[in-house]
mmCIF file of C-alpha atoms in Angstrom:
data_model
loop_
_atom_site.group_PDB
_atom_site.id
_atom_site.type_symbol
_atom_site.label_atom_id
_atom_site.label_comp_id
_atom_site.label_asym_id
_atom_site.label_seq_id
_atom_site.Cartn_x
_atom_site.Cartn_y
_atom_site.Cartn_z
ATOM 1 C CA MET A 86 71.002 181.329 133.265
ATOM 2 C CA HIS A 87 69.648 179.383 136.240
ATOM 3 C CA LEU A 88 70.201 175.640 136.186
ATOM 4 C CA ILE A 89 68.018 172.989 137.802
ATOM 5 C CA ALA A 90 68.963 169.318 137.665
ATOM 6 C CA MET A 91 65.655 167.618 136.903
ATOM 7 C CA THR A 92 67.111 164.240 135.928
ATOM 8 C CA ALA A 93 70.154 162.095 136.672
ATOM 9 C CA ASP A 94 71.585 163.065 133.277
ATOM 10 C CA ASP A 95 71.173 166.750 134.161
ATOM 11 C CA PHE A 96 73.131 166.224 137.363
ATOM 12 C CA ARG A 97 75.954 164.429 135.542
ATOM 13 C CA GLN A 98 76.111 167.212 132.940
ATOM 14 C CA PHE A 99 75.904 170.206 135.294
ATOM 15 C CA TRP A 100 78.343 168.705 137.818
ATOM 16 C CA ASN A 101 81.100 168.814 135.208
ATOM 17 C CA GLY A 102 80.639 172.505 134.482
ATOM 18 C CA GLU A 103 81.335 175.803 136.252
ATOM 19 C CA ARG A 104 77.929 177.125 137.248
ATOM 20 C CA ASN A 105 76.137 176.337 140.482
ATOM 21 C CA PHE A 106 72.802 174.578 140.116
ATOM 22 C CA LEU A 107 69.713 173.527 142.056
ATOM 23 C CA ILE A 108 68.503 169.934 142.422
ATOM 24 C CA ASP A 109 64.808 169.421 141.784
ATOM 25 C CA SER A 110 62.931 167.814 144.669
ATOM 26 C CA GLU A 111 61.565 165.171 142.302
ATOM 27 C CA LEU A 112 65.128 164.023 141.674
ATOM 28 C CA PHE A 113 66.279 164.087 145.294
ATOM 29 C CA LYS A 114 65.210 165.568 148.624
ATOM 30 C CA PHE A 115 65.919 165.146 152.341
ATOM 31 C CA GLU A 116 63.335 164.349 154.987
ATOM 32 C CA MET A 117 64.442 164.593 158.602
ATOM 33 C CA PRO A 118 62.817 165.747 161.858
ATOM 34 C CA LEU A 119 64.414 169.040 162.897
ATOM 35 C CA ARG A 120 64.591 170.952 166.161
ATOM 36 C CA SER A 121 63.640 174.626 166.146
ATOM 37 C CA VAL A 122 66.357 177.008 164.989
ATOM 38 C CA GLU A 123 66.358 178.605 168.465
ATOM 39 C CA GLU A 124 67.052 175.239 170.074
ATOM 40 C CA VAL A 125 69.825 174.447 167.601
ATOM 41 C CA ILE A 126 71.472 177.823 168.200
ATOM 42 C CA ASP A 127 71.233 177.329 171.947
ATOM 43 C CA ILE A 128 72.912 173.907 171.673
ATOM 44 C CA LEU A 129 75.696 175.059 169.389
ATOM 45 C CA ARG A 130 76.527 178.330 171.147
ATOM 46 C CA ARG A 131 77.361 176.312 174.290
ATOM 47 C CA ASN A 132 79.731 173.973 172.435
ATOM 48 C CA SER A 133 83.446 174.742 172.547
ATOM 49 C CA GLU A 134 83.995 173.699 168.917
ATOM 50 C CA ALA A 135 81.411 176.081 167.487
ATOM 51 C CA ARG A 136 82.805 178.927 165.354
ATOM 52 C CA ILE A 137 81.049 182.148 166.315
ATOM 53 C CA GLN A 138 81.891 185.339 164.443
ATOM 54 C CA PHE A 139 80.662 188.853 163.918
ATOM 55 C CA LEU A 140 81.826 189.669 160.388
ATOM 56 C CA ASP A 141 82.762 193.306 160.859
ATOM 57 C CA ASP A 142 86.270 194.583 160.036
ATOM 58 C CA SER A 143 85.760 197.581 162.314
ATOM 59 C CA LEU A 144 85.635 195.428 165.469
ATOM 60 C CA SER A 145 88.777 195.009 167.557
ATOM 61 C CA ASP A 146 89.637 191.551 168.889
ATOM 62 C CA ALA A 147 88.414 192.632 172.322
ATOM 63 C CA GLU A 148 85.111 193.878 170.908
ATOM 64 C CA GLN A 149 84.708 190.701 168.906
ATOM 65 C CA ASN A 150 85.335 188.542 171.973
ATOM 66 C CA ALA A 151 82.926 190.599 174.080
ATOM 67 C CA LEU A 152 80.163 190.156 171.490
ATOM 68 C CA VAL A 153 80.789 186.409 171.322
ATOM 69 C CA GLU A 154 80.465 186.137 175.108
ATOM 70 C CA LYS A 155 77.304 188.227 175.026
ATOM 71 C CA PHE A 156 75.860 185.939 172.365
ATOM 72 C CA LYS A 157 76.684 182.844 174.417
ATOM 73 C CA THR A 158 75.037 184.124 177.590
ATOM 74 C CA ALA A 159 72.127 186.263 176.386
ATOM 75 C CA PRO A 160 68.565 184.934 176.628
ATOM 76 C CA ILE A 161 67.963 182.918 173.460
ATOM 77 C CA GLU A 162 65.270 185.317 172.216
ATOM 78 C CA LYS A 163 67.880 188.103 172.260
ATOM 79 C CA ALA A 164 70.739 185.946 170.972
ATOM 80 C CA VAL A 165 68.851 185.102 167.772
ATOM 81 C CA GLU A 166 68.493 188.831 167.045
ATOM 82 C CA MET A 167 72.261 189.362 167.006
ATOM 83 C CA PRO A 168 74.155 189.633 163.656
ATOM 84 C CA ILE A 169 75.992 186.354 164.088
ATOM 85 C CA SER A 170 77.791 183.945 161.809
ATOM 86 C CA LEU A 171 77.700 180.532 163.502
ATOM 87 C CA ALA A 172 79.228 177.351 162.113
ATOM 88 C CA HIS A 173 80.100 173.892 163.361
ATOM 89 C CA PHE A 174 82.386 171.515 161.456
ATOM 90 C CA HIS A 175 82.141 168.440 163.708
ATOM 91 C CA LEU A 176 78.505 167.454 163.557
ATOM 92 C CA GLN A 177 79.384 163.820 164.280
ATOM 93 C CA ASN A 178 79.566 164.960 167.917
ATOM 94 C CA PHE A 179 75.764 165.328 167.893
ATOM 95 C CA TYR A 180 74.792 161.962 166.390
ATOM 96 C CA GLY A 181 74.222 160.231 169.747
ATOM 97 C CA ALA A 182 70.881 158.996 171.056
ATOM 98 C CA GLY A 183 68.686 161.906 172.099
ATOM 99 C CA GLN A 184 70.939 164.528 170.492
ATOM 100 C CA PHE A 185 69.631 166.942 167.902
ATOM 101 C CA LEU A 186 71.260 165.109 164.975
ATOM 102 C CA GLU A 187 70.430 161.583 166.141
ATOM 103 C CA TYR A 188 68.847 160.756 162.755
ATOM 104 C CA PHE A 189 71.258 162.697 160.538
ATOM 105 C CA GLN A 190 73.147 159.661 159.248
ATOM 106 C CA GLU A 191 69.937 157.768 158.566
ATOM 107 C CA CYS A 192 68.023 160.630 156.960
ATOM 108 C CA VAL A 193 70.756 162.709 155.293
ATOM 109 C CA MET A 194 74.205 161.232 154.851
ATOM 110 C CA ILE A 195 73.260 157.673 153.876
ATOM 111 C CA PRO A 196 70.538 158.700 151.370
ATOM 112 C CA TRP A 197 72.848 161.295 149.808
ATOM 113 C CA ARG A 198 75.812 158.935 149.473
ATOM 114 C CA THR A 199 73.472 156.306 148.023
ATOM 115 C CA PHE A 200 72.151 158.828 145.491
ATOM 116 C CA LEU A 201 75.665 159.722 144.331
ATOM 117 C CA SER A 202 76.674 156.071 144.095
ATOM 118 C CA GLN A 203 73.600 155.159 142.049
ATOM 119 C CA LEU A 204 74.473 157.921 139.585
ATOM 120 C CA GLY A 205 77.969 156.467 139.152
ATOM 121 C CA PHE A 206 79.950 158.855 141.347
ATOM 122 C CA THR A 207 82.727 158.066 143.803
ATOM 123 C CA TRP A 208 84.418 160.347 146.345
ATOM 124 C CA GLN A 209 87.233 160.424 148.889
ATOM 125 C CA ARG A 210 85.632 162.523 151.618
ATOM 126 C CA CYS A 211 82.115 163.644 152.410
ATOM 127 C CA TYR A 212 81.099 165.353 155.652
ATOM 128 C CA PRO A 213 78.462 167.844 156.862
ATOM 129 C CA ILE A 214 78.746 171.374 158.263
ATOM 130 C CA ILE A 215 76.034 173.597 159.726
ATOM 131 C CA PHE A 216 75.886 177.325 158.959
ATOM 132 C CA ILE A 217 73.580 179.790 160.713
ATOM 133 C CA SER A 218 73.376 183.477 159.791
ATOM 134 C CA GLY A 219 71.648 186.282 161.654
ATOM 135 C CA LYS A 220 68.932 188.311 159.978
ATOM 136 C CA GLY A 221 70.293 190.073 156.899
ATOM 137 C CA CYS A 222 73.853 188.881 157.561
ATOM 138 C CA SER A 223 76.280 187.948 154.808
ATOM 139 C CA SER A 224 79.035 185.365 154.682
ATOM 140 C CA THR A 225 82.513 186.247 153.521
ATOM 141 C CA TYR A 226 83.355 186.327 149.835
ATOM 142 C CA HIS A 227 85.352 183.114 149.357
ATOM 143 C CA ALA A 228 85.973 179.911 147.397
ATOM 144 C CA ASP A 229 86.036 176.343 148.739
ATOM 145 C CA SER A 230 88.388 173.487 147.838
ATOM 146 C CA SER A 231 85.373 171.201 147.733
ATOM 147 C CA HIS A 232 82.077 170.615 146.044
ATOM 148 C CA VAL A 233 79.325 171.609 148.460
ATOM 149 C CA LEU A 234 75.704 170.509 148.613
ATOM 150 C CA ALA A 235 73.788 173.231 150.479
ATOM 151 C CA TRP A 236 70.496 172.138 152.054
ATOM 152 C CA GLN A 237 68.464 175.118 153.244
ATOM 153 C CA VAL A 238 66.419 174.134 156.312
ATOM 154 C CA TYR A 239 65.259 177.374 157.965
ATOM 155 C CA GLY A 240 64.752 180.903 156.712
ATOM 156 C CA GLU A 241 65.911 182.204 153.369
ATOM 157 C CA LYS A 242 69.392 182.482 151.902
ATOM 158 C CA HIS A 243 70.542 184.157 148.702
ATOM 159 C CA PHE A 244 73.435 182.174 147.243
ATOM 160 C CA HIS A 245 75.517 184.375 144.936
ATOM 161 C CA GLY A 246 77.994 182.924 142.440
ATOM 162 C CA PHE A 247 79.028 183.789 138.905
ATOM 163 C CA LEU A 248 77.914 182.955 135.400
ATOM 164 C CA GLU A 249 81.584 182.551 134.449
ATOM 165 C CA PRO A 250 83.566 181.945 137.668
ATOM 166 C CA GLU A 251 86.851 181.354 135.842
ATOM 167 C CA LYS A 252 86.800 184.890 134.476
ATOM 168 C CA ARG A 253 86.200 186.324 137.956
ATOM 169 C CA GLU A 254 88.764 184.232 139.876
ATOM 170 C CA PRO A 255 90.982 181.927 137.771
ATOM 171 C CA VAL A 256 91.163 178.421 139.237
ATOM 172 C CA GLN A 257 94.956 178.310 139.046
ATOM 173 C CA LYS A 258 95.138 181.438 141.190
ATOM 174 C CA LEU A 259 92.695 179.937 143.706
ATOM 175 C CA VAL A 260 94.568 176.653 144.125
ATOM 176 C CA GLU A 261 97.803 178.516 144.729
ATOM 177 C CA ASN A 262 96.288 180.876 147.302
ATOM 178 C CA ARG A 263 92.722 179.879 148.171
ATOM 179 C CA THR A 264 92.447 182.027 151.299
ATOM 180 C CA GLY A 265 93.832 185.031 149.455
ATOM 181 C CA VAL A 266 90.473 185.649 147.830
ATOM 182 C CA THR A 267 88.571 185.610 151.148
ATOM 183 C CA ARG A 268 87.257 188.968 152.330
ATOM 184 C CA ILE A 269 84.472 190.272 154.545
ATOM 185 C CA ASP A 270 83.423 193.109 152.256
ATOM 186 C CA ILE A 271 81.935 192.049 148.939
ATOM 187 C CA PRO A 272 83.983 193.410 146.005
ATOM 188 C CA GLN A 273 82.467 195.663 143.359
ATOM 189 C CA ILE A 274 80.861 193.333 140.816
ATOM 190 C CA ASP A 275 78.803 193.948 137.693
ATOM 191 C CA PRO A 276 75.325 192.585 138.537
ATOM 192 C CA ALA A 277 75.152 191.095 135.035
ATOM 193 C CA ASP A 278 77.963 188.690 135.972
ATOM 194 C CA ILE A 279 76.268 187.335 139.113
ATOM 195 C CA LEU A 280 74.266 184.109 139.296
ATOM 196 C CA THR A 281 71.977 184.195 142.355
ATOM 197 C CA TYR A 282 69.722 181.469 143.702
ATOM 198 C CA ASP A 283 67.093 182.447 146.285
ATOM 199 C CA MET A 284 66.909 179.419 148.577
ATOM 200 C CA GLN A 285 63.862 178.490 150.618
ATOM 201 C CA PRO A 286 63.611 175.661 153.192
ATOM 202 C CA GLY A 287 64.035 172.333 151.444
ATOM 203 C CA ASP A 288 66.037 173.695 148.517
ATOM 204 C CA LEU A 289 69.251 171.936 147.488
ATOM 205 C CA LEU A 290 72.080 173.718 145.695
ATOM 206 C CA TRP A 291 75.327 172.278 144.326
ATOM 207 C CA ASN A 292 78.176 174.763 144.658
ATOM 208 C CA GLN A 293 81.012 173.998 142.282
ATOM 209 C CA LEU A 294 84.484 173.370 143.663
ATOM 210 C CA LEU A 295 86.842 176.375 143.591
ATOM 211 C CA THR A 296 84.280 178.932 142.467
ATOM 212 C CA PRO A 297 83.932 182.273 144.318
ATOM 213 C CA HIS A 298 80.660 182.975 146.089
ATOM 214 C CA TRP A 299 78.957 184.603 149.073
ATOM 215 C CA VAL A 300 75.657 184.015 150.842
ATOM 216 C CA ASP A 301 73.174 186.502 152.327
ATOM 217 C CA ALA A 302 70.468 185.658 154.852
ATOM 218 C CA GLY A 303 66.981 187.093 154.409
ATOM 219 C CA GLU A 304 66.121 190.228 156.359
ATOM 220 C CA ASP A 305 63.190 188.796 158.313
ATOM 221 C CA GLU A 306 64.572 185.741 160.121
ATOM 222 C CA VAL A 307 67.634 183.726 160.998
ATOM 223 C CA ALA A 308 68.786 181.402 158.198
ATOM 224 C CA MET A 309 70.166 177.896 158.700
ATOM 225 C CA SER A 310 71.583 175.344 156.287
ATOM 226 C CA PHE A 311 73.440 172.057 156.338
ATOM 227 C CA ASN A 312 76.283 171.963 153.826
ATOM 228 C CA ILE A 313 77.828 168.653 152.779
ATOM 229 C CA SER A 314 81.460 169.100 151.746
ATOM 230 C CA HIS A 315 82.940 166.667 149.207
ATOM 231 C CA GLY A 316 86.463 165.947 148.052
ATOM 232 C CA GLY A 317 87.710 163.713 145.259
ATOM 233 C CA VAL A 318 84.326 163.429 143.564
ATOM 234 C CA ALA A 319 84.692 161.558 140.277
ATOM 235 C CA TYR A 320 82.356 160.212 137.624
ATOM 236 C CA ARG A 321 83.589 157.037 135.971
ATOM 237 C CA GLY A 322 86.993 157.728 137.451
ATOM 238 C CA GLU A 323 87.329 161.276 136.099
ATOM 239 C CA PHE A 324 87.529 164.443 138.193
ATOM 240 C CA CYS A 325 85.865 167.672 137.081
ATOM 241 C CA PRO A 326 88.130 170.222 135.324
ATOM 242 C CA ASN A 327 88.592 172.395 138.434
ATOM 243 C CA GLU A 328 89.630 169.421 140.539
ATOM 244 C CA GLN A 329 92.099 168.338 137.875
ATOM 245 C CA VAL A 330 93.841 171.698 138.334
ATOM 246 C CA LEU A 331 93.759 171.203 142.117
ATOM 247 C CA ARG A 332 95.233 167.685 141.830
ATOM 248 C CA GLN A 333 98.044 168.911 139.625
ATOM 249 C CA HIS A 334 98.858 171.477 142.303
ATOM 250 C CA TRP A 335 98.808 168.755 144.975
ATOM 251 C CA GLU A 336 101.220 166.628 142.958
ATOM 252 C CA LYS A 337 103.715 169.476 143.166
ATOM 253 C CA ASN A 338 102.784 170.323 146.776
ATOM 254 C CA PRO A 339 101.853 166.993 148.444
ATOM 255 C CA LYS A 340 101.825 168.449 151.965
ATOM 256 C CA SER A 341 98.832 170.603 151.042
ATOM 257 C CA ALA A 342 96.730 167.680 149.779
ATOM 258 C CA TRP A 343 93.480 167.027 151.649
ATOM 259 C CA LEU A 344 92.229 163.584 150.707
ATOM 260 C CA VAL A 345 90.411 162.006 153.655
ATOM 261 C CA ASP A 346 88.268 163.070 156.605
ATOM 262 C CA VAL A 347 86.628 161.300 159.532
ATOM 263 C CA ARG A 348 83.697 163.713 159.968
ATOM 264 C CA TYR A 349 80.947 161.631 158.398
#
């Protein structure tokens, strides 16, 4: 049921399937000095490009905005207790000398791109995102038009996918209306169909392109991860089956194609 890529051949095999999988630390791991989660939250909550949300359908826009302002201005020890969903999609803005991601290229992006290249993979885009969830908070239920490497760095996250994602959300349906599957409340699902990985700091998980999933933070502390988003990943010039469906859709709808990105 659970998959762990222990070798390069495992990675090549699992990557071309449907199920999410972990990467064993003996095969690959990141090592980078990190600021405290409180310091990172304090930096990001002050940045205009941060996405701050309270995932609650019952909140009006005014209530949502009021909570966001409260989160931005509250003492940090109180802010970290709030049920937030915080993300930032432009981490290149923090790569400068003295900034909290000064060593991110050196310690994360370059080693990871080198690892993929050595295994025979190519790609068209590859950029990082940071996700922070309040205690016990859940992400939306959604699917991404990208392969994602999730690196858990603080707290615990429970990454929920499916044993057979195609049966839950057909890929053709997702490429035609990817955002249509997104919802705050988690749909009723037979537990026997769910594939869950409990992620501790240091764990690496590969989330397959165009597969539905959601992520819960542990109850005891804030959870933080860096997620590297990939597009156009190919092994020996061949895309995975899900991306082949996506590319066929892009051929018919070229304006929707997303091929390059500058957020390295």
